[in-house]
Short mmCIF file of C-alpha atoms and ligand atoms in Angstrom, two decimals:
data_model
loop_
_atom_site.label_atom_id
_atom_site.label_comp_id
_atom_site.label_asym_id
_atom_site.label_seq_id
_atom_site.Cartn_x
_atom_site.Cartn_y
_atom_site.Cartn_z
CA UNK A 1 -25.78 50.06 -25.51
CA UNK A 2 -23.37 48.79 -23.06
CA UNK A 3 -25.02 48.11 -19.01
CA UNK A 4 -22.15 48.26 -16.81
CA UNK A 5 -25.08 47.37 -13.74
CA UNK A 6 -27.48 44.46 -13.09
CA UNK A 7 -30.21 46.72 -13.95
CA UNK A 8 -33.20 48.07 -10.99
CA UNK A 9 -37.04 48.20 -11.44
CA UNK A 10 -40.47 47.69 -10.96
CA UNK A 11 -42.22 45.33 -12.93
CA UNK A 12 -46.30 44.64 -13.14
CA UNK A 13 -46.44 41.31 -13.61
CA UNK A 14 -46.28 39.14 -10.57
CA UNK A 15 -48.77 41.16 -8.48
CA UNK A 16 -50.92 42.35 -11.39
CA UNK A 17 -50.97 40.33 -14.24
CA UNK A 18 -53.41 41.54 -16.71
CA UNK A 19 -54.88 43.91 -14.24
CA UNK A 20 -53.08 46.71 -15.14
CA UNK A 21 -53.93 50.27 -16.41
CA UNK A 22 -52.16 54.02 -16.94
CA UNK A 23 -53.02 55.05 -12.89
CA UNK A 24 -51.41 52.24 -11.36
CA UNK A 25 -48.82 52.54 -13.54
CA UNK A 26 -48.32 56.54 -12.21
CA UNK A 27 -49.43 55.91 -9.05
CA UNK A 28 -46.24 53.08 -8.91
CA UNK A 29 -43.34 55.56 -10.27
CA UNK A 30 -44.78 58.27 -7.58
CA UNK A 31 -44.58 55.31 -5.07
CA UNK A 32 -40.51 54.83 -6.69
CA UNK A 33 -39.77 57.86 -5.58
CA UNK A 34 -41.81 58.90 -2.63
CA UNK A 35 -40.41 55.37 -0.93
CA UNK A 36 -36.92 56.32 -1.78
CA UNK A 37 -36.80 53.22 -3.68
CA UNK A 38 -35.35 55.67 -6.39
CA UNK A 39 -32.73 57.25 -4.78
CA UNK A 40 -31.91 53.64 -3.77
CA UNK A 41 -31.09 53.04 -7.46
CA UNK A 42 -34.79 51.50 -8.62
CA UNK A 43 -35.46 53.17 -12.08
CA UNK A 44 -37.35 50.95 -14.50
CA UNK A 45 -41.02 50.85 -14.19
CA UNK A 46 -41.70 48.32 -16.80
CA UNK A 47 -45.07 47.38 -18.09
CA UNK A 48 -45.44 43.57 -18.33
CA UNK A 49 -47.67 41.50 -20.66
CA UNK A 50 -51.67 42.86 -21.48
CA UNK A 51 -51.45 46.35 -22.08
CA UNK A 52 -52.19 46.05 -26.02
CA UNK A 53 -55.43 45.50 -28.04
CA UNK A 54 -55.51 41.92 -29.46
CA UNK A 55 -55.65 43.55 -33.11
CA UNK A 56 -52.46 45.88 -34.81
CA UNK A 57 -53.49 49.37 -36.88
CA UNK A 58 -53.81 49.69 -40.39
CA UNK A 59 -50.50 50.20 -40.24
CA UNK A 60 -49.53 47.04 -38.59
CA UNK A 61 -48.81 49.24 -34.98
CA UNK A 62 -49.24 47.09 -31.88
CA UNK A 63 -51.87 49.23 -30.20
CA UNK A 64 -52.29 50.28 -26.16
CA UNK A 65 -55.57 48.68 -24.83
CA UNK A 66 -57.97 52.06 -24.37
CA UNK A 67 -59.83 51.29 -21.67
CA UNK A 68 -55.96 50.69 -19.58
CA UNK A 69 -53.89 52.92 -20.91
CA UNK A 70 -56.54 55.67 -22.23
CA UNK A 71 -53.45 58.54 -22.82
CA UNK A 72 -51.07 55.91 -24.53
CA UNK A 73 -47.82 55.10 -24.10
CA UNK A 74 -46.44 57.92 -25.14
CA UNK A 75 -47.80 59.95 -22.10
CA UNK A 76 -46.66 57.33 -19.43
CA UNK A 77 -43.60 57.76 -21.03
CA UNK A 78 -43.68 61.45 -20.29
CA UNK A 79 -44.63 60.77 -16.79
CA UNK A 80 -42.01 58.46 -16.15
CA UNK A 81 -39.36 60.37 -17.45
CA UNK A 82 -40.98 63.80 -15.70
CA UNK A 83 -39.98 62.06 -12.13
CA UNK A 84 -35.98 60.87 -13.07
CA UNK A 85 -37.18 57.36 -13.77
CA UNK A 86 -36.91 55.12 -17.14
CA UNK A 87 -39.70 53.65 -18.81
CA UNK A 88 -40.01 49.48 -19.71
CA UNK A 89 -42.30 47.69 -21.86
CA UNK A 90 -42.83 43.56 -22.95
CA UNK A 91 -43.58 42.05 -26.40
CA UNK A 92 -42.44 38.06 -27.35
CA UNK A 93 -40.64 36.78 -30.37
CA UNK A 94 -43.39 34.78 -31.07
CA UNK A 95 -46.56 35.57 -33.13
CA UNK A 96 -48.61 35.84 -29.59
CA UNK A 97 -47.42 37.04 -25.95
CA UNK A 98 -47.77 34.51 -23.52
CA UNK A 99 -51.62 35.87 -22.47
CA UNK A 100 -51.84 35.52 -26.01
CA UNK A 101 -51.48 39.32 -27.32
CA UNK A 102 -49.73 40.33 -30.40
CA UNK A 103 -46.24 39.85 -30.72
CA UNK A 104 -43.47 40.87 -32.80
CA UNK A 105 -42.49 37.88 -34.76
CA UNK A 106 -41.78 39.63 -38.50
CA UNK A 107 -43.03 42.96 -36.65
CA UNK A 108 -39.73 42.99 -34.77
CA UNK A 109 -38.62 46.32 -37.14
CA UNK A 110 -41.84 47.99 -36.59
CA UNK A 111 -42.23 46.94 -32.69
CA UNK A 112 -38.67 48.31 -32.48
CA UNK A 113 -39.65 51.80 -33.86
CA UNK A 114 -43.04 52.44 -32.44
CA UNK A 115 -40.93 51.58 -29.19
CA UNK A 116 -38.61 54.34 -29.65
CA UNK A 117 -41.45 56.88 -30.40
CA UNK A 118 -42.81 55.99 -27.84
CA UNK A 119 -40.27 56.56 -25.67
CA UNK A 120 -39.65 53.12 -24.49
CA UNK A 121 -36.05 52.75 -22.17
CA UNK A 122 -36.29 48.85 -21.45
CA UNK A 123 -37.87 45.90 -23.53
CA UNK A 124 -38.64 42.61 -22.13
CA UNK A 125 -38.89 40.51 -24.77
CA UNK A 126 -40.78 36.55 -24.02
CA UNK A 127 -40.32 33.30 -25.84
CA UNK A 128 -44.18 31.77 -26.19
CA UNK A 129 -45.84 30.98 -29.60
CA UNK A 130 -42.83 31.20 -31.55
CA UNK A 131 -42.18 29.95 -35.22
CA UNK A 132 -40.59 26.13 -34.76
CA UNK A 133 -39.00 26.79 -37.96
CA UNK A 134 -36.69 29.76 -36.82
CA UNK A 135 -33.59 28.99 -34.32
CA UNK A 136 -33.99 30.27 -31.08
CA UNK A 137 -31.11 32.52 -31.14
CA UNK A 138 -32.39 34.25 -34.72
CA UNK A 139 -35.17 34.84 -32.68
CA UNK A 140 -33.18 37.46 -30.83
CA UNK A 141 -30.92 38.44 -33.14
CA UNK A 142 -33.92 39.63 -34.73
CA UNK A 143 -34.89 41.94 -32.50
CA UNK A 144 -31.53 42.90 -31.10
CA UNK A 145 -30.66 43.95 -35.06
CA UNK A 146 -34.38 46.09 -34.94
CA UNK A 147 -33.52 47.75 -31.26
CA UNK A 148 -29.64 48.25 -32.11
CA UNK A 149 -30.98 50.55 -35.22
CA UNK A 150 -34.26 51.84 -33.54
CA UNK A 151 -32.61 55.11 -32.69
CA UNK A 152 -33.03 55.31 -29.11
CA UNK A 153 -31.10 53.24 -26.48
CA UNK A 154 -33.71 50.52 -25.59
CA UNK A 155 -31.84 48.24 -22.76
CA UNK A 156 -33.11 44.56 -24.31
CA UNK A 157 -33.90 42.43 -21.79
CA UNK A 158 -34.58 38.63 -23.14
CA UNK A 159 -36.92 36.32 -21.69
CA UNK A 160 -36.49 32.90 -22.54
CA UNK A 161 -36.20 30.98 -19.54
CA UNK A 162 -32.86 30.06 -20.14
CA UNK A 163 -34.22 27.21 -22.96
CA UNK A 164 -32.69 26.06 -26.07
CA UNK A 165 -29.13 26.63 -24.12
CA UNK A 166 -29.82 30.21 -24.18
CA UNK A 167 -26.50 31.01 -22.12
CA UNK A 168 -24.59 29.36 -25.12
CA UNK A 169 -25.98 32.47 -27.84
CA UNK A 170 -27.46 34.93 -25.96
CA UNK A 171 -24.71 37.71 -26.13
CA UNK A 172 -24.61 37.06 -29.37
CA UNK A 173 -28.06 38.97 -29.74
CA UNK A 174 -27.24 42.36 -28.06
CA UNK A 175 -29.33 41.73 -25.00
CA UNK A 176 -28.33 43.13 -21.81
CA UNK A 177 -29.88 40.60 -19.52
CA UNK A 178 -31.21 37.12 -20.11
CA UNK A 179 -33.93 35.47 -18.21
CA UNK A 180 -31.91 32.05 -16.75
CA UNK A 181 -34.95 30.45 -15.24
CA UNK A 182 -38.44 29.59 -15.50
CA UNK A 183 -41.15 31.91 -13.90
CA UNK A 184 -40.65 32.69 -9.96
CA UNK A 185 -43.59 32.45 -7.32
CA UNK A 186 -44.14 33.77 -4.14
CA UNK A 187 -43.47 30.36 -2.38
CA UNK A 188 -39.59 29.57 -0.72
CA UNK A 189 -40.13 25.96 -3.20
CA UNK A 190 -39.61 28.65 -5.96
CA UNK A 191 -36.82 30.31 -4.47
CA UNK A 192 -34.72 27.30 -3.48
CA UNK A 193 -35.38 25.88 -6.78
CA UNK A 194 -34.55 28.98 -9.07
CA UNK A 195 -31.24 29.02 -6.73
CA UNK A 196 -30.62 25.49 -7.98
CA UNK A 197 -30.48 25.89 -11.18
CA UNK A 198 -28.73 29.11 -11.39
CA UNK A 199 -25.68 28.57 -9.05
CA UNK A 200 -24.34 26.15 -12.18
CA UNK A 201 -24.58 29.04 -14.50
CA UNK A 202 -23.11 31.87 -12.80
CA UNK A 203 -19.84 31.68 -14.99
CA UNK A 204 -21.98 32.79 -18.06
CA UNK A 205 -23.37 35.74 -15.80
CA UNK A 206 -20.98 39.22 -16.75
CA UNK A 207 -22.09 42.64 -17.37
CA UNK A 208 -23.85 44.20 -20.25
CA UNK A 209 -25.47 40.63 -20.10
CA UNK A 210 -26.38 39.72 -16.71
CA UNK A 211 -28.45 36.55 -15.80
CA UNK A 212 -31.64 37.22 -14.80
CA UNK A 213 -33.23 35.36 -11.80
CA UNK A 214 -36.72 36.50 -12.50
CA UNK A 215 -38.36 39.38 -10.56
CA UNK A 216 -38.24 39.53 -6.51
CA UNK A 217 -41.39 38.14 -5.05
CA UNK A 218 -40.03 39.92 -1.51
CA UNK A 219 -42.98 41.81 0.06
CA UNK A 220 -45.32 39.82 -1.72
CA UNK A 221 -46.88 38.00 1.14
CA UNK A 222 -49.26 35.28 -0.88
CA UNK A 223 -51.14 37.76 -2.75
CA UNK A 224 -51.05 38.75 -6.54
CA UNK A 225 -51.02 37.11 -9.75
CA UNK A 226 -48.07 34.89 -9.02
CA UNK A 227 -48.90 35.23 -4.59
CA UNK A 228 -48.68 31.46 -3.76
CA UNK A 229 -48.16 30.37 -0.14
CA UNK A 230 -46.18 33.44 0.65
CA UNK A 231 -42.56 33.32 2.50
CA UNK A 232 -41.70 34.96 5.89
CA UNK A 233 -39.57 37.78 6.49
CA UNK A 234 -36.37 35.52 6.66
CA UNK A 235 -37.24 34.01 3.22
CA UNK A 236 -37.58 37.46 1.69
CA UNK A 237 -34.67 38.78 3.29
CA UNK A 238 -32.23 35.65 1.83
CA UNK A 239 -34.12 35.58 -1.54
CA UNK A 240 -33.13 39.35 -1.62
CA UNK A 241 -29.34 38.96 -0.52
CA UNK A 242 -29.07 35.66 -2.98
CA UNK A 243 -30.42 37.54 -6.11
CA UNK A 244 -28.01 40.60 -4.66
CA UNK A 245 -24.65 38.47 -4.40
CA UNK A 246 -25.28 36.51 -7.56
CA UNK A 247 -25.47 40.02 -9.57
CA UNK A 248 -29.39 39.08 -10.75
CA UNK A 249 -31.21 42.07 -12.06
CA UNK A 250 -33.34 42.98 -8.97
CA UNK A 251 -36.85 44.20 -9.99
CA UNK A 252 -39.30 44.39 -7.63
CA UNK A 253 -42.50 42.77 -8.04
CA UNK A 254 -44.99 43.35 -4.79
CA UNK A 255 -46.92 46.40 -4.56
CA UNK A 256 -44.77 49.39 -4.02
CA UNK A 257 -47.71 51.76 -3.17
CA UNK A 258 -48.26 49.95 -0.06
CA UNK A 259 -45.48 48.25 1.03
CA UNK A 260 -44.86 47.26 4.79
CA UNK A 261 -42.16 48.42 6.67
CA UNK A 262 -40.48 44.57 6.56
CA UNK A 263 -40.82 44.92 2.96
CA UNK A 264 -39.30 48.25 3.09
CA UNK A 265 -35.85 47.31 5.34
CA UNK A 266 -35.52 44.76 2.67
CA UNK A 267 -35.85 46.54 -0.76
CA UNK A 268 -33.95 49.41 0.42
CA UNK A 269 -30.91 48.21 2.35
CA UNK A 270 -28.40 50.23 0.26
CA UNK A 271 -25.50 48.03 1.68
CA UNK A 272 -26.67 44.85 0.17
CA UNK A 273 -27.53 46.94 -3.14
CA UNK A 274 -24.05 47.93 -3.49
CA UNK A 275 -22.86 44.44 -3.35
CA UNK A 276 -25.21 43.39 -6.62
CA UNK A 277 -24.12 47.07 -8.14
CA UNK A 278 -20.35 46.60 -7.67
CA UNK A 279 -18.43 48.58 -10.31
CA UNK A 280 -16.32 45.85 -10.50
CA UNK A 281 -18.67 43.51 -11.55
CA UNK A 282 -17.30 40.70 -10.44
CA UNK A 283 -18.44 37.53 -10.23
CA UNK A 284 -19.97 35.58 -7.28
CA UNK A 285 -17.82 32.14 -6.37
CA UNK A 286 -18.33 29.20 -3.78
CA UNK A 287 -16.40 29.59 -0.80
CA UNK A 288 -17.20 26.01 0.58
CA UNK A 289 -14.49 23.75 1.11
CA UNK A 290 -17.18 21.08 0.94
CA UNK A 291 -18.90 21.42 -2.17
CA UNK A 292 -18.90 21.30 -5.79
CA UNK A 293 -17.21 24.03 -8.05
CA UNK A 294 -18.43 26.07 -11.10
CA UNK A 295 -15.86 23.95 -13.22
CA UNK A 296 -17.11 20.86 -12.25
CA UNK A 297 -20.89 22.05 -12.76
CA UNK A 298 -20.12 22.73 -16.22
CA UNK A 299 -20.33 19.57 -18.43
CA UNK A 300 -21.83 19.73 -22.18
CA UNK A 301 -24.45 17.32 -21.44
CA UNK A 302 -25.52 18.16 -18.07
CA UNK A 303 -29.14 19.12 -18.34
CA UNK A 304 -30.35 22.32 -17.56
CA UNK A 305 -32.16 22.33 -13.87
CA UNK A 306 -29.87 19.75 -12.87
CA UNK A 307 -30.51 18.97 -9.18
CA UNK A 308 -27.60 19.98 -6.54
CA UNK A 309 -28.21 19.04 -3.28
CA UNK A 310 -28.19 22.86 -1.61
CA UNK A 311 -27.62 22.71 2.84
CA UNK A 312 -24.97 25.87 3.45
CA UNK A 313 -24.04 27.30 0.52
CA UNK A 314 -21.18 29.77 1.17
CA UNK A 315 -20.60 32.88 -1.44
CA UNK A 316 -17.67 35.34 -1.80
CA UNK A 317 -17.37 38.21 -4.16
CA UNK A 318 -13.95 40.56 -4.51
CA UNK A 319 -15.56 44.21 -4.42
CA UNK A 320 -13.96 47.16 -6.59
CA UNK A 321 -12.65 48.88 -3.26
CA UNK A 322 -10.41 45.74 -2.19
CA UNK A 323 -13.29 44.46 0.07
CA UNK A 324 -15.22 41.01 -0.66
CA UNK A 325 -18.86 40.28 0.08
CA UNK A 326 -19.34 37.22 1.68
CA UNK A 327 -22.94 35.60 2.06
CA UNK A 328 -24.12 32.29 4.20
CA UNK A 329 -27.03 30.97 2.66
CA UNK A 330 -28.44 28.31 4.56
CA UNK A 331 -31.21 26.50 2.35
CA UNK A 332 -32.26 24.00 5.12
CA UNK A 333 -35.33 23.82 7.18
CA UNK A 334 -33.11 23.86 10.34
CA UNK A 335 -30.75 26.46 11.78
CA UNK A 336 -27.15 26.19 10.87
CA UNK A 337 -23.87 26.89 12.46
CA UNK A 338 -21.63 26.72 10.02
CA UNK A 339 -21.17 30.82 8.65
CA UNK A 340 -17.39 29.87 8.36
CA UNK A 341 -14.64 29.60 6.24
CA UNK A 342 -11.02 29.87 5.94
CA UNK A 343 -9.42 33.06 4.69
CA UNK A 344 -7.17 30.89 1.89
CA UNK A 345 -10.96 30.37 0.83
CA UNK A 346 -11.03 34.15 -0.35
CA UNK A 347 -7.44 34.34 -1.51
CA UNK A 348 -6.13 35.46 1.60
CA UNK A 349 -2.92 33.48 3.34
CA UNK A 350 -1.19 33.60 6.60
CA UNK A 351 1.66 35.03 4.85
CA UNK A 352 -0.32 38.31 4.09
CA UNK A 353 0.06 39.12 7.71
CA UNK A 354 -3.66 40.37 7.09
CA UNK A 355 -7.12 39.57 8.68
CA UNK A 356 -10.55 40.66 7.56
CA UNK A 357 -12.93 42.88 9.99
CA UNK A 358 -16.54 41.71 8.74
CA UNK A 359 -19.27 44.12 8.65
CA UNK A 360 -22.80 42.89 8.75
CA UNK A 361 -24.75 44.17 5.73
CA UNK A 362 -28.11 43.30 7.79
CA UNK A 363 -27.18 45.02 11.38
CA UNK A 364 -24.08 47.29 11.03
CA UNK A 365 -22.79 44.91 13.71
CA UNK A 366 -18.78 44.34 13.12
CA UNK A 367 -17.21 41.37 13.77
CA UNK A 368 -13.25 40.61 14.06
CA UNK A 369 -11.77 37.82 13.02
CA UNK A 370 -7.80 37.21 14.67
CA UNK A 371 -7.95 33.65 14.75
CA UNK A 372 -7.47 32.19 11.13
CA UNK A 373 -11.47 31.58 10.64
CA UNK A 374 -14.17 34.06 9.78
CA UNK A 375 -16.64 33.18 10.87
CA UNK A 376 -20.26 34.85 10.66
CA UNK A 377 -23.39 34.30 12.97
CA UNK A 378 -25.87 31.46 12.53
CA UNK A 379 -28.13 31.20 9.95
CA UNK A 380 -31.61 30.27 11.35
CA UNK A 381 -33.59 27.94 8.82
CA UNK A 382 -34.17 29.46 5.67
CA UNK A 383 -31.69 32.37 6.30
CA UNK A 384 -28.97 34.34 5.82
CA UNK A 385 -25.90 36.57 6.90
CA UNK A 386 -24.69 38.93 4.15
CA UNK A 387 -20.98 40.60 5.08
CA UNK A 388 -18.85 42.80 3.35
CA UNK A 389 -15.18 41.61 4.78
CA UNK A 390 -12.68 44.47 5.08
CA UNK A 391 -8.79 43.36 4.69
CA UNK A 392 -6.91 45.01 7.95
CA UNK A 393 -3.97 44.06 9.52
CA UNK A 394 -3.54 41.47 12.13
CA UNK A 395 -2.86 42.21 15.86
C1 LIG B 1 -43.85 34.56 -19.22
C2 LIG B 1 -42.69 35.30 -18.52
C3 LIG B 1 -43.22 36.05 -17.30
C4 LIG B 1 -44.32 37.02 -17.74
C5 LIG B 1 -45.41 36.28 -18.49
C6 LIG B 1 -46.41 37.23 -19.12
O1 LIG B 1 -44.35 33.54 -18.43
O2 LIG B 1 -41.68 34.41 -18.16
O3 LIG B 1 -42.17 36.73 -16.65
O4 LIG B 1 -43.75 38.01 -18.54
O5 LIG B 1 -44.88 35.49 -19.54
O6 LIG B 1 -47.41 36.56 -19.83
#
């Protein structure tokens, strides 16, 4: 199956963890739509790690836990799919999940199958426990072969933490998003550092394989499996609009039944959505005349989370309609002037006889820029300005 979009969701994991069952599960999808977090675009509801029984069937079945999901999957499935929304579920190519359930090493054709009878939409698919005698990329292949011939279109959605050079092999394997990071916490340490290492690897990013930033903490507020110290409203708001601009899959992690109306104006600004859900699928690129470029981040022996030093990092992205996003990101614990850059930064030189009007994608407010700079407003510690710049003529 081909994903032209950085897939949008709902995921269990960070504020449930193994505390999950069949009526939060409903109670979540109603909460998708009743929110108008689906007619945002939101459409996965995706079942994380410790729904199953620790033992397989006769058969060799993975099995839903009774006691959580007392109906089966089959019947979420129905529910899901009764209110216009897809259905996700998590296994590992190891022998164990990462809570130490079955997984689907050399069960990866029957996983695949009970899956698609189930009526499974979305598979996230983890790295723990796994053979050290297969490569990491068979590993996938493995199951991308199973889900590619499973008979229903399963979006496959790998998980492993961007390890073994995962960006080198993983659209080799048929997945349509790959996790590029280690696992996210409510805490801005998390954020900066996830944004870190993934600015380096945004050249691999495309569609039909997106990089995957690991699921939004926003609206988390401290509390939940992975609730750490919590991040204000500003924190959420540029964790949001980073994830957005970089074209990360953006699935929501806090608790959608009772979100807050901060949490709300975040999750459901459709003008920042349709910046990470550009047709065009573009990708993101550094608009600082100061700092380092993807080319020169890319060396063969650079490891991994290699540490940039991050202050004002300044993103542009060409939209399908002729327009470009641009985003100020300032990652320091002070407030920051500099929202600025030169239009030859976005491709655009005096000899167009053209300016850009920039609309902010957090007020509505526009701004005009006549005088050879755009030039956004300041970024208070920890924040951001997202714009969508609009080529117009000059005066
Ligand atoms: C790993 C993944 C997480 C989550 C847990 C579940 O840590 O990276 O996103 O799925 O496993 O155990």
């Amino acid at each position: 199956m081909f994903v032209q979009r950085p897939p949008l969701g709902w995921n269990t994991w960070n504020t449930y963890g193994a505390k999950i069952n069949e009526k939060l599960v409903m109670e979540s999808a109603d909460a998708m739509v009743e929110t108008g977090l689906a007619d945002a675009g939101y459409e996965y509801v995706v079942i994380d790690d410790c729904w199953a029984l620790h033992e397989r069937d006769e058969n060799g079945r993975l099995v839903p836990d009774p006691e959580k999901f007392p109906h089966g999957m089959k019947y979420l499935a129905d529910y899901i799919h009764s209110k216009g929304l897809k259905f996700g579920m998590y296994s590992c190519a190891g022998y164990l999940t990462c809570a130490r359930y079955p997984a689907s090493y050399d069960y990866e054709w029957i996983d695949a199958r009970t899956f698609a009878e189930w009526g499974v939409d979305f598979l996230k698919y983890d790295f723990c426990y796994h053979p050290v005698s297969e490569k990491s990329d068979i590993l996938y292949k493995r199951m991308g072969l199973a889900l590619a011939n499973c008979g229903r279109d399963i979006l496959f959605s790998a998980c492993s933490w961007g390890s073994d050079h995962t960006r080198q092999w993983i659209k080799e394997t048929g997945a349509n998003m790959w996790r590029s990071t280690g696992d996210i916490n409510d805490s801005w340490a998390s954020i900066k550092l996830i944004a870190q290492s993934q600015l380096p690897v945004q050249e691999y990013n495309a569609p039909n394989c997106f990089n995957d930033m690991d699921m939004l903490v926003v609206g988390m507020k401290g509390s939940g499996n992975v609730g750490l110290t919590g991040c204000s409203f500003e924190e959420y708001r540029f964790h949001f609009s980073l994830w957005a601009m970089m074209n990360s899959p953006l699935m929501i992690g806090c608790d959608i039944r009772n979100m807050d109306e901060e949490t709300r104006k975040i999750l459901l600004n459709k003008e920042v959505l349709a910046v990470n859900q550009d047709s065009a699928g573009n990708q993101p690129y550094f608009a600082n005349s100061d700092y380092y470029t993807p080319n020169e981040a890319r060396r063969p022996d650079e490891p991994f989370f290699r540490e940039y030093p991050l202050r004002m990092v300044k993103l542009a992205k060409l939209l399908d309609n002729g327009d470009i996003a641009i985003g100020f990101f300032n990652f320091m614990d002070e407030p920051c002037e500099d929202a600025v850059i030169t239009p030859d930064m976005i491709g655009l030189p005096l000899s167009s006889g053209r300016t850009v009007e920039l609309t902010d994608l957090w007020t509505g407010e526009v701004l005009r820029t006549d005088n050879g700079i755009i030039r956004g407003r300041a970024c208070a510690a920890h924040g951001c300005q997202m714009y969508r710049a609009k080529v117009v003529d000059r005066k």
